[in-house]
CSV table of C-alpha atoms in Angstrom, one decimal:
chain,number,residue,atom,x,y,z
A,21,MET,CA,181.1,100.9,101.3
A,22,SER,CA,178.3,98.9,102.9
A,23,THR,CA,180.5,97.5,105.6
A,24,GLN,CA,181.7,101.0,106.3
A,25,LEU,CA,178.0,102.2,106.5
A,26,ASP,CA,177.3,99.4,108.9
A,27,THR,CA,179.7,100.8,111.4
A,28,ILE,CA,178.3,104.3,111.5
A,29,LYS,CA,174.6,103.8,110.7
A,30,LEU,CA,172.0,104.3,113.4
A,31,THR,CA,170.2,101.4,115.0
A,32,ASN,CA,166.4,101.1,114.7
A,33,ALA,CA,166.1,102.4,118.2
A,34,GLN,CA,168.2,105.4,117.4
A,35,ILE,CA,166.1,106.1,114.2
A,36,ALA,CA,163.0,105.8,116.4
A,37,TRP,CA,164.6,108.2,119.0
A,38,ARG,CA,165.3,110.8,116.2
A,39,ALA,CA,161.7,110.5,114.9
A,40,ALA,CA,160.4,110.9,118.4
A,41,GLN,CA,162.1,114.3,118.8
A,42,ASP,CA,159.6,115.6,116.1
A,43,LEU,CA,156.5,114.5,118.0
A,44,GLU,CA,154.5,117.7,118.6
A,45,ASP,CA,152.8,118.5,121.9
A,46,GLY,CA,149.0,117.8,121.5
A,47,ALA,CA,149.4,115.6,118.5
A,48,TYR,CA,147.2,112.6,117.6
A,49,VAL,CA,149.5,110.0,116.2
A,50,ASN,CA,149.3,106.5,114.7
A,51,LEU,CA,152.5,104.4,114.8
A,52,GLY,CA,152.7,101.4,112.5
A,53,ILE,CA,153.2,97.8,113.8
A,54,GLY,CA,156.7,96.9,114.8
A,55,PHE,CA,159.6,99.3,114.3
A,56,PRO,CA,157.5,102.5,114.3
A,57,GLU,CA,155.9,101.5,117.6
A,58,MET,CA,159.3,102.1,119.2
A,59,ILE,CA,158.9,105.8,118.7
A,60,ALA,CA,156.5,106.0,121.7
A,61,THR,CA,159.3,104.8,124.0
A,62,PHE,CA,161.3,107.9,123.2
A,63,GLN,CA,158.5,110.5,123.5
A,64,PRO,CA,160.2,113.6,124.9
A,65,GLU,CA,159.2,114.7,128.4
A,66,GLY,CA,156.7,117.4,128.6
A,67,ARG,CA,154.9,116.6,125.3
A,68,ASP,CA,151.4,115.3,125.4
A,69,VAL,CA,150.8,112.9,122.6
A,70,VAL,CA,147.6,110.8,122.1
A,71,TYR,CA,148.2,107.5,120.3
A,72,HIS,CA,145.5,106.0,118.0
A,73,THR,CA,145.3,102.4,117.1
A,74,GLU,CA,143.2,101.2,114.1
A,75,ASN,CA,141.2,98.7,116.2
A,76,GLY,CA,139.4,101.4,118.1
A,77,VAL,CA,141.4,103.0,120.9
A,78,LEU,CA,142.6,106.6,121.4
A,79,GLY,CA,144.9,107.3,124.3
A,80,PHE,CA,146.6,104.1,125.0
A,81,GLY,CA,149.8,103.6,127.0
A,82,GLU,CA,152.5,101.0,127.3
A,83,ALA,CA,152.2,97.3,127.6
A,84,PRO,CA,150.9,95.8,130.9
A,85,ALA,CA,153.2,93.6,133.0
A,86,ALA,CA,153.2,89.9,132.0
A,87,GLY,CA,150.2,88.2,133.5
A,88,GLU,CA,148.2,91.5,133.6
A,89,GLU,CA,147.1,91.3,130.0
A,90,ASP,CA,143.4,91.8,129.1
A,91,TRP,CA,142.9,90.4,125.6
A,92,ASP,CA,140.0,92.7,124.9
A,93,LEU,CA,142.5,95.6,125.2
A,94,ILE,CA,145.0,95.2,122.4
A,95,ASN,CA,146.6,97.4,119.7
A,96,ALA,CA,146.8,96.9,115.9
A,97,GLY,CA,149.7,94.5,116.4
A,98,LYS,CA,147.5,92.3,118.6
A,99,LYS,CA,149.7,93.2,121.6
A,100,ALA,CA,148.2,93.9,125.0
A,101,ILE,CA,148.1,97.6,126.0
A,102,THR,CA,147.0,99.8,128.9
A,103,LEU,CA,144.8,103.0,128.9
A,104,LYS,CA,145.8,106.5,129.9
A,105,PRO,CA,143.3,108.9,131.5
A,106,GLY,CA,141.0,110.3,128.8
A,107,ALA,CA,141.2,107.2,126.6
A,108,ALA,CA,138.2,106.4,124.2
A,109,PHE,CA,136.9,103.3,122.5
A,110,PHE,CA,135.1,103.4,119.1
A,111,HIS,CA,134.2,101.0,116.3
A,112,HIS,CA,136.2,100.4,113.1
A,113,ALA,CA,134.3,102.8,110.9
A,114,ASP,CA,134.9,105.7,113.3
A,115,SER,CA,138.5,104.6,113.7
A,116,PHE,CA,139.1,104.9,109.9
A,117,SER,CA,137.1,108.1,109.8
A,118,MET,CA,139.8,109.5,112.1
A,119,VAL,CA,142.4,108.2,109.6
A,120,ARG,CA,140.9,109.2,106.2
A,121,GLY,CA,139.1,112.3,107.5
A,122,GLY,CA,142.3,114.2,108.2
A,123,HIS,CA,142.0,114.1,112.0
A,124,LEU,CA,145.4,112.5,112.7
A,125,ASP,CA,148.4,114.8,112.8
A,126,LEU,CA,151.0,112.1,112.1
A,127,ALA,CA,151.3,108.5,110.9
A,128,VAL,CA,154.6,106.7,110.9
A,129,LEU,CA,155.1,103.6,108.9
A,130,GLY,CA,157.9,101.2,107.9
A,131,ALA,CA,159.0,100.9,104.2
A,132,TYR,CA,160.4,98.5,101.7
A,133,GLN,CA,160.9,101.4,99.3
A,134,VAL,CA,160.1,105.2,99.2
A,135,ALA,CA,160.2,107.2,95.9
A,136,GLU,CA,161.2,110.9,95.5
A,137,ASN,CA,157.6,111.6,94.4
A,138,GLY,CA,156.3,110.4,97.8
A,139,ASP,CA,155.2,106.9,96.7
A,140,LEU,CA,155.5,104.2,99.3
A,141,ALA,CA,155.8,100.5,99.0
A,142,ASN,CA,155.5,98.7,102.3
A,143,TRP,CA,152.9,95.9,102.1
A,144,SER,CA,154.1,93.3,99.5
A,145,THR,CA,157.4,92.4,98.0
A,146,GLY,CA,155.5,91.2,95.0
A,147,LYS,CA,157.1,87.8,95.3
A,148,GLY,CA,154.1,85.6,96.1
A,149,GLY,CA,153.1,84.2,99.4
A,150,VAL,CA,150.1,85.3,101.3
A,151,PRO,CA,149.3,89.0,100.6
A,152,ALA,CA,148.3,91.1,103.7
A,153,VAL,CA,147.6,94.9,103.7
A,154,GLY,CA,145.9,95.7,107.0
A,155,GLY,CA,145.4,99.4,107.5
A,156,ALA,CA,148.5,100.7,105.7
A,157,MET,CA,146.7,101.8,102.5
A,158,ASP,CA,144.3,103.9,104.7
A,159,LEU,CA,146.9,105.3,107.0
A,160,VAL,CA,148.9,106.8,104.2
A,161,HIS,CA,146.0,109.0,103.3
A,162,GLY,CA,144.5,111.5,105.6
A,163,ALA,CA,147.1,112.0,108.3
A,164,LYS,CA,148.5,115.6,108.0
A,165,ARG,CA,152.1,114.2,108.0
A,166,VAL,CA,153.1,110.7,106.8
A,167,ALA,CA,156.6,109.8,107.9
A,168,VAL,CA,158.6,106.7,107.3
A,169,VAL,CA,161.3,105.1,109.5
A,170,THR,CA,163.7,102.8,107.7
A,171,ASP,CA,167.2,101.6,107.1
A,172,HIS,CA,168.7,103.7,104.3
A,173,VAL,CA,169.6,100.6,102.3
A,174,THR,CA,168.5,97.0,102.0
A,175,LYS,CA,170.3,94.2,103.7
A,176,LYS,CA,172.2,93.7,100.4
A,177,GLY,CA,173.2,97.4,100.4
A,178,GLU,CA,170.7,98.5,97.7
A,179,PRO,CA,169.0,101.8,98.0
A,180,LYS,CA,165.5,101.9,99.5
A,181,LEU,CA,165.1,105.6,98.5
A,182,LEU,CA,164.5,105.6,94.7
A,183,LYS,CA,163.3,107.6,91.8
A,184,ARG,CA,160.3,105.3,91.5
A,185,CYS,CA,159.3,102.2,93.6
A,186,THR,CA,159.6,98.8,91.9
A,187,MET,CA,157.6,96.9,94.5
A,188,PRO,CA,153.7,97.1,94.7
A,189,LEU,CA,152.6,100.5,96.0
A,190,THR,CA,150.9,101.1,99.3
A,191,GLY,CA,150.0,104.7,98.2
A,192,VAL,CA,151.0,107.4,95.8
A,193,GLY,CA,152.5,110.7,96.7
A,194,CYS,CA,151.8,110.2,100.4
A,195,VAL,CA,155.1,110.3,102.3
A,196,THR,CA,156.3,113.7,103.6
A,197,ARG,CA,159.4,112.8,105.6
A,198,VAL,CA,161.8,109.9,105.9
A,199,TYR,CA,164.0,109.1,108.9
A,200,THR,CA,166.7,106.7,107.8
A,201,SER,CA,169.8,105.1,109.4
A,202,LEU,CA,171.9,107.8,107.7
A,203,ALA,CA,169.8,110.9,107.2
A,204,VAL,CA,166.5,112.8,107.6
A,205,ILE,CA,165.0,113.6,104.3
A,206,ASP,CA,161.8,115.5,103.4
A,207,ILE,CA,159.8,115.0,100.2
A,208,GLU,CA,158.9,118.3,98.6
A,209,ASP,CA,157.6,118.9,95.1
A,210,GLY,CA,158.6,115.5,93.9
A,211,HIS,CA,162.2,115.6,95.3
A,212,PHE,CA,164.2,114.3,98.2
A,213,VAL,CA,165.4,117.3,100.2
A,214,LEU,CA,168.2,116.4,102.6
A,215,ARG,CA,167.7,118.0,106.1
A,216,GLU,CA,170.2,116.1,108.2
A,217,LYS,CA,172.9,113.5,107.7
A,218,LEU,CA,175.4,111.7,109.9
A,219,GLU,CA,178.5,113.9,110.4
A,220,ALA,CA,180.8,111.0,109.6
A,221,LEU,CA,179.3,110.6,106.1
A,222,SER,CA,180.0,112.9,103.2
A,223,PHE,CA,177.3,114.2,101.0
A,224,ASP,CA,178.7,112.2,98.0
A,225,ASP,CA,178.8,109.0,100.0
A,226,LEU,CA,175.2,109.5,101.1
A,227,GLN,CA,174.2,110.3,97.5
A,228,ALA,CA,175.9,107.1,96.3
A,229,VAL,CA,173.6,104.9,98.4
A,230,THR,CA,170.5,106.9,97.5
A,231,GLY,CA,168.6,105.9,94.3
A,232,ALA,CA,167.5,109.5,93.4
A,233,GLU,CA,169.0,112.9,93.5
A,234,LEU,CA,169.3,114.5,97.0
A,235,LYS,CA,168.6,118.2,96.9
A,236,THR,CA,169.5,120.7,99.6
A,237,LYS,CA,167.8,123.9,100.7
A,238,GLY,CA,170.1,125.9,102.9
A,239,ASP,CA,172.3,124.2,105.5
A,240,VAL,CA,172.2,120.4,106.0
A,241,GLY,CA,172.0,119.7,109.8
A,242,VAL,CA,173.9,117.1,111.6
A,243,LEU,CA,171.9,113.9,112.4
A,244,VAL,CA,172.5,113.4,116.1
A,245,ALA,CA,171.2,110.4,117.8
A,246,LYS,CA,171.3,109.5,121.5
A,247,VAL,CA,173.6,106.7,122.4
A,248,LEU,CA,171.2,103.9,123.3
B,28,MET,CA,109.8,91.1,122.5
B,29,ASP,CA,112.4,88.5,123.4
B,30,LYS,CA,115.3,87.7,121.0
B,31,THR,CA,117.2,85.5,123.3
B,32,VAL,CA,117.6,81.8,122.4
B,33,ALA,CA,118.5,79.0,124.8
B,34,SER,CA,121.5,77.5,123.1
B,35,LEU,CA,124.4,78.1,120.8
B,36,GLN,CA,123.0,75.4,118.5
B,37,GLU,CA,119.8,77.3,118.2
B,38,ALA,CA,121.7,80.6,117.7
B,39,VAL,CA,123.4,79.3,114.5
B,40,ALA,CA,120.4,77.4,113.2
B,41,GLY,CA,119.7,78.0,109.5
B,42,ILE,CA,123.2,78.9,108.4
B,43,GLY,CA,123.4,76.6,105.3
B,44,ASP,CA,125.9,75.6,102.7
B,45,GLY,CA,127.1,78.6,100.6
B,46,ALA,CA,126.0,81.2,103.1
B,47,SER,CA,128.0,84.5,103.6
B,48,VAL,CA,128.9,85.1,107.2
B,49,MET,CA,130.4,88.1,108.8
B,50,ILE,CA,132.4,87.3,111.9
B,51,GLY,CA,133.2,90.1,114.3
B,52,GLY,CA,136.5,90.6,116.1
B,53,PHE,CA,140.0,91.9,115.4
B,54,GLY,CA,142.4,89.1,116.0
B,55,GLY,CA,141.0,87.5,119.1
B,56,SER,CA,139.4,90.6,120.7
B,57,GLY,CA,135.7,90.6,120.1
B,58,ALA,CA,135.8,87.3,118.2
B,59,PRO,CA,132.7,85.2,119.0
B,60,ILE,CA,134.7,82.0,119.6
B,61,GLU,CA,131.7,80.0,121.0
B,62,LEU,CA,129.4,80.9,118.1
B,63,ILE,CA,132.1,79.9,115.6
B,64,HIS,CA,132.6,76.6,117.3
B,65,ALA,CA,128.8,76.1,117.2
B,66,LEU,CA,129.0,76.8,113.4
B,67,ILE,CA,131.7,74.1,113.2
B,68,ASP,CA,129.4,71.7,114.9
B,69,ALA,CA,126.5,72.6,112.6
B,70,GLY,CA,128.8,71.9,109.7
B,71,PRO,CA,127.7,74.1,106.7
B,72,LYS,CA,130.2,74.1,103.8
B,73,ASN,CA,131.3,76.6,101.1
B,74,LEU,CA,130.9,79.6,103.3
B,75,THR,CA,132.1,83.0,102.4
B,76,VAL,CA,133.5,84.5,105.6
B,77,ILE,CA,134.2,88.2,106.2
B,78,ASN,CA,136.6,89.0,109.0
B,79,ASN,CA,139.6,91.3,109.5
B,80,ASN,CA,142.0,88.3,109.7
B,81,ALA,CA,142.3,84.7,108.8
B,82,GLY,CA,142.4,83.1,112.2
B,83,ASN,CA,145.2,82.2,114.6
B,84,GLY,CA,146.2,78.7,115.8
B,85,HIS,CA,143.5,76.0,115.7
B,86,VAL,CA,140.5,77.6,117.4
B,87,GLY,CA,137.8,80.0,116.3
B,88,LEU,CA,138.0,81.2,112.7
B,89,ALA,CA,141.2,79.1,112.1
B,90,ALA,CA,139.3,76.0,113.2
B,91,LEU,CA,136.4,76.8,110.9
B,92,ILE,CA,138.9,77.1,108.0
B,93,GLU,CA,140.7,74.0,109.1
B,94,GLN,CA,137.5,72.0,108.9
B,95,GLY,CA,137.2,72.9,105.2
B,96,GLN,CA,134.0,74.9,105.7
B,97,VAL,CA,135.3,78.2,104.2
B,98,ALA,CA,135.5,78.6,100.4
B,99,LYS,CA,136.3,82.3,100.3
B,100,LEU,CA,137.6,84.7,102.8
B,101,ILE,CA,137.2,88.5,102.6
B,102,CYS,CA,139.8,90.2,104.9
B,103,SER,CA,142.5,92.8,105.3
B,104,PHE,CA,145.3,90.9,107.1
B,105,PRO,CA,145.5,87.1,106.8
B,106,ARG,CA,148.6,86.9,109.0
B,107,SER,CA,148.9,86.1,112.6
B,108,ALA,CA,151.2,84.5,115.2
B,109,ASP,CA,150.1,81.1,113.8
B,110,PRO,CA,148.5,81.5,110.4
B,111,LYS,CA,149.4,78.0,109.2
B,112,VAL,CA,145.9,76.8,108.6
B,113,PHE,CA,144.9,79.6,106.2
B,114,THR,CA,148.4,79.8,104.7
B,115,ASP,CA,148.6,76.2,103.7
B,116,LEU,CA,145.1,76.1,102.1
B,117,TYR,CA,145.8,79.4,100.3
B,118,LEU,CA,149.1,78.4,98.9
B,119,ALA,CA,147.5,75.1,97.8
B,120,GLY,CA,144.8,77.1,95.9
B,121,LYS,CA,142.0,75.6,98.1
B,122,ILE,CA,140.6,78.8,99.5
B,123,GLU,CA,139.8,82.1,97.7
B,124,LEU,CA,141.0,85.4,99.2
B,125,GLU,CA,139.6,88.9,98.6
B,126,LEU,CA,142.1,91.3,100.2
B,127,VAL,CA,140.6,94.6,101.3
B,128,PRO,CA,142.3,97.5,103.0
B,129,GLN,CA,141.2,97.6,106.6
B,130,GLY,CA,139.4,101.0,106.5
B,131,THR,CA,137.8,100.1,103.2
B,132,LEU,CA,136.6,96.8,104.7
B,133,ALA,CA,135.0,98.6,107.7
B,134,GLU,CA,133.4,101.3,105.4
B,135,ARG,CA,132.1,98.7,102.9
B,136,ILE,CA,130.4,96.9,105.8
B,137,ARG,CA,129.1,100.2,107.3
B,138,ALA,CA,127.8,101.1,103.8
B,139,GLY,CA,126.1,97.7,103.5
B,140,GLY,CA,124.2,98.3,106.8
B,141,ALA,CA,123.4,101.9,105.9
B,142,GLY,CA,122.0,101.3,102.4
B,143,ILE,CA,124.8,103.0,100.5
B,144,PRO,CA,125.6,100.9,97.5
B,145,ALA,CA,129.0,102.5,96.8
B,146,PHE,CA,131.3,105.2,98.0
B,147,TYR,CA,134.7,106.8,97.1
B,148,THR,CA,137.8,106.5,99.2
B,149,PRO,CA,141.4,107.7,98.7
B,150,SER,CA,142.7,104.3,100.1
B,151,SER,CA,144.3,102.1,97.5
B,152,TYR,CA,144.4,104.7,94.7
B,153,GLY,CA,147.2,103.9,92.3
B,154,THR,CA,147.8,100.4,93.8
B,155,ASP,CA,147.1,96.8,92.6
B,156,ILE,CA,144.1,96.7,95.0
B,157,ALA,CA,142.4,99.4,92.9
B,158,GLU,CA,142.8,97.6,89.6
B,159,GLY,CA,139.5,97.5,87.6
B,160,LYS,CA,137.7,99.8,90.0
B,161,PRO,CA,136.2,103.1,88.9
B,162,VAL,CA,138.2,106.2,89.8
B,163,ALA,CA,136.8,109.7,90.0
B,164,GLU,CA,138.3,113.1,90.9
B,165,PHE,CA,136.8,115.2,93.7
B,166,ASP,CA,138.2,118.7,94.4
B,167,GLY,CA,141.3,117.8,92.5
B,168,ARG,CA,142.1,114.5,94.2
B,169,PRO,CA,141.6,111.0,92.8
B,170,TYR,CA,139.4,108.5,94.7
B,171,VAL,CA,138.5,104.8,94.2
B,172,GLN,CA,135.0,103.5,94.1
B,173,GLU,CA,134.2,100.7,96.5
B,174,ARG,CA,131.0,98.8,96.9
B,175,TRP,CA,128.9,97.9,99.9
B,176,LEU,CA,129.4,94.6,101.6
B,177,LYS,CA,126.5,92.6,103.1
B,178,ALA,CA,126.1,89.1,104.3
B,179,ASP,CA,123.4,86.5,105.0
B,180,PHE,CA,124.5,86.2,108.7
B,181,ALA,CA,126.7,88.0,111.2
B,182,LEU,CA,128.2,86.3,114.2
B,183,ILE,CA,129.2,89.0,116.7
B,184,LYS,CA,130.3,89.3,120.3
B,185,ALA,CA,129.1,91.8,122.8
B,186,GLU,CA,129.3,92.3,126.6
B,187,THR,CA,125.8,93.0,127.8
B,188,GLY,CA,122.5,92.6,125.9
B,189,ASP,CA,118.8,92.9,126.8
B,190,PRO,CA,115.9,90.9,125.3
B,191,MET,CA,115.3,93.5,122.6
B,192,GLY,CA,118.9,93.0,121.4
B,193,ASN,CA,120.4,96.3,122.6
B,194,LEU,CA,124.1,95.8,123.1
B,195,THR,CA,127.1,97.2,124.8
B,196,TYR,CA,130.7,96.1,124.2
B,197,ARG,CA,133.9,95.7,126.2
B,198,MET,CA,136.9,97.9,125.4
B,199,ALA,CA,138.6,97.2,122.1
B,200,ALA,CA,136.4,94.1,121.5
B,201,ARG,CA,134.0,96.5,119.9
B,202,ASN,CA,135.9,96.8,116.6
B,203,PHE,CA,133.9,95.4,113.6
B,204,ASN,CA,131.0,94.0,115.7
B,205,PRO,CA,128.6,97.0,115.6
B,206,LEU,CA,129.2,97.4,111.8
B,207,MET,CA,128.6,93.8,111.0
B,208,ALA,CA,125.4,93.8,113.2
B,209,MET,CA,124.0,96.4,110.7
B,210,ALA,CA,125.0,94.6,107.5
B,211,ALA,CA,123.6,91.1,107.8
B,212,GLY,CA,120.2,89.6,107.0
B,213,THR,CA,120.3,87.8,110.4
B,214,THR,CA,122.5,89.1,113.2
B,215,ILE,CA,123.4,86.6,115.9
B,216,ALA,CA,125.1,88.0,119.1
B,217,GLN,CA,126.7,86.2,121.9
B,218,VAL,CA,126.8,88.2,125.1
B,219,SER,CA,128.4,87.6,128.5
B,220,ARG,CA,125.1,88.5,130.2
B,221,VAL,CA,121.5,89.3,129.3
B,222,VAL,CA,119.9,91.9,131.6
B,223,GLN,CA,116.2,92.9,131.9
B,224,LEU,CA,114.7,95.6,129.7
B,225,GLY,CA,115.6,99.0,131.0
B,226,GLU,CA,118.8,97.9,132.8
B,227,ILE,CA,121.0,99.2,130.0
B,228,ASP,CA,120.9,103.0,130.1
B,229,PRO,CA,119.7,104.1,126.7
B,230,GLU,CA,122.6,106.6,126.7
B,231,ASN,CA,125.0,103.7,126.7
B,232,VAL,CA,123.5,101.5,124.0
B,233,VAL,CA,126.1,101.0,121.2
B,234,THR,CA,124.2,98.7,119.0
B,235,PRO,CA,120.4,99.4,119.1
B,236,GLY,CA,118.3,96.2,119.1
B,237,ILE,CA,116.9,96.8,115.6
B,238,PHE,CA,120.1,95.5,114.2
B,239,VAL,CA,120.0,92.2,116.2
B,240,ASP,CA,118.0,89.1,115.6
B,241,ARG,CA,119.2,86.5,118.1
B,242,LEU,CA,120.9,86.7,121.4
B,243,VAL,CA,122.6,83.9,123.2
B,244,THR,CA,124.4,84.0,126.6
B,245,VAL,CA,128.0,82.8,126.9
B,246,ALA,CA,128.7,83.7,130.5
B,247,GLU,CA,132.5,83.2,130.4
B,248,PRO,CA,133.6,83.6,126.8
B,249,LYS,CA,137.0,82.1,125.9
B,250,GLN,CA,139.7,84.4,124.5
B,251,GLU,CA,141.5,83.2,121.4
B,252,GLU,CA,144.8,84.4,122.8
B,253,THR,CA,144.3,82.4,126.0
B,254,LEU,CA,143.2,79.2,124.1
B,255,ASN,CA,146.2,79.5,121.8
B,256,ARG,CA,148.6,79.8,124.7
B,257,GLU,CA,147.1,76.6,126.1
B,258,GLY,CA,147.6,74.9,122.7
B,259,ALA,CA,143.9,74.3,122.3
B,260,ALA,CA,142.2,73.0,119.2
B,261,TYR,CA,138.6,72.7,118.1
B,262,PRO,CA,137.1,70.2,117.9
B,263,GLU,CA,139.2,69.0,120.8
B,264,VAL,CA,141.7,66.3,119.9
B,265,ALA,CA,141.5,63.3,122.2
B,266,ALA,CA,144.7,63.0,124.2
């Protein structure tokens, strides 16, 4: 089963592309370090989105050319960025006021596990090493929508969407939508609600690699991803 | 009034063993590298350091940790491109870590400077980080109580200062610096230039001088990222 999934599943870039289609015109958005940052690459034409980074910038753009970096101008991933017209700088307390105060429209994060009640585990596998949390525990609270981009299963083929998380939690009841390599799933009233799935995958096959019940409300759409 | 001091050595004078020291910056941006190196030269031990990170490479905060001067670190994200210095000491049980979510860290410092002993935040509710902390419900949602954070000293980096200690910052190098300036007994700022009183438009002052005690000029401050790309270490290793 897992080898079969590997041949049809979306790449990270395709998941990011799908998530980008839901970016709303005029939205203030925070994209987590790494995979979620790719979403900005696929921002649809004609939509104006203002990106927020925890370290005190609103309205940043893509990375500068190599050699053009200014190391006073970085994002939360410590990568060099550029500014768009209308950008603003602010200190860390104002930055997290934007986060917790409900001023962001959308935050997108990665995940180790997501539970049907909206719990998210994405900061620690609980297996020792050096713990690091950064801004994740703040970002999951306050944004109007908190979305996750993730592979549907782990590298070993185990479900990442579960009844309850087994790894240390980042936040409780915080996730509203999950974009996976196989499906788009909303979290409503403590349940996974399937919105879209890959056409090549049956509902039963998708349910088999999901650790909690998938409910449906009306038609399930086809998860279409651009060939990238 | 003139808060400027003539040397980095003078700027860090009085930071003794066991002191708590806030160090500004987010990664390398806004990190007062030259003040940290002066603190290495001064040599106090058993410091409690408050910073967002745990250093990168072998300069700045990583170098201070590598010299064995830091007993405890309060931070949100002790990982970086090259976190080996902190990681090795932590895994060997030779440095204490208090992990704080980034927004909570910022607000604890702000509260410390603002005279607010505790506050409630939604961040970390229901997680391991909230264990043992009071929880209360407001308008039907649970929140975790967090306490203010203050320090004996703050080492910060700004762009322009005047003799009264009014400061402006440069781009995203602002980050934790204005908050830490408020929350320390003695705030020590390194600035790229000191201008005459009146030259900073009062409309543009970010940190009012009341929060600043000492000011030292470092005309061309080093960037941690640049030093690391050059493979630098502090103190410099003889070739």
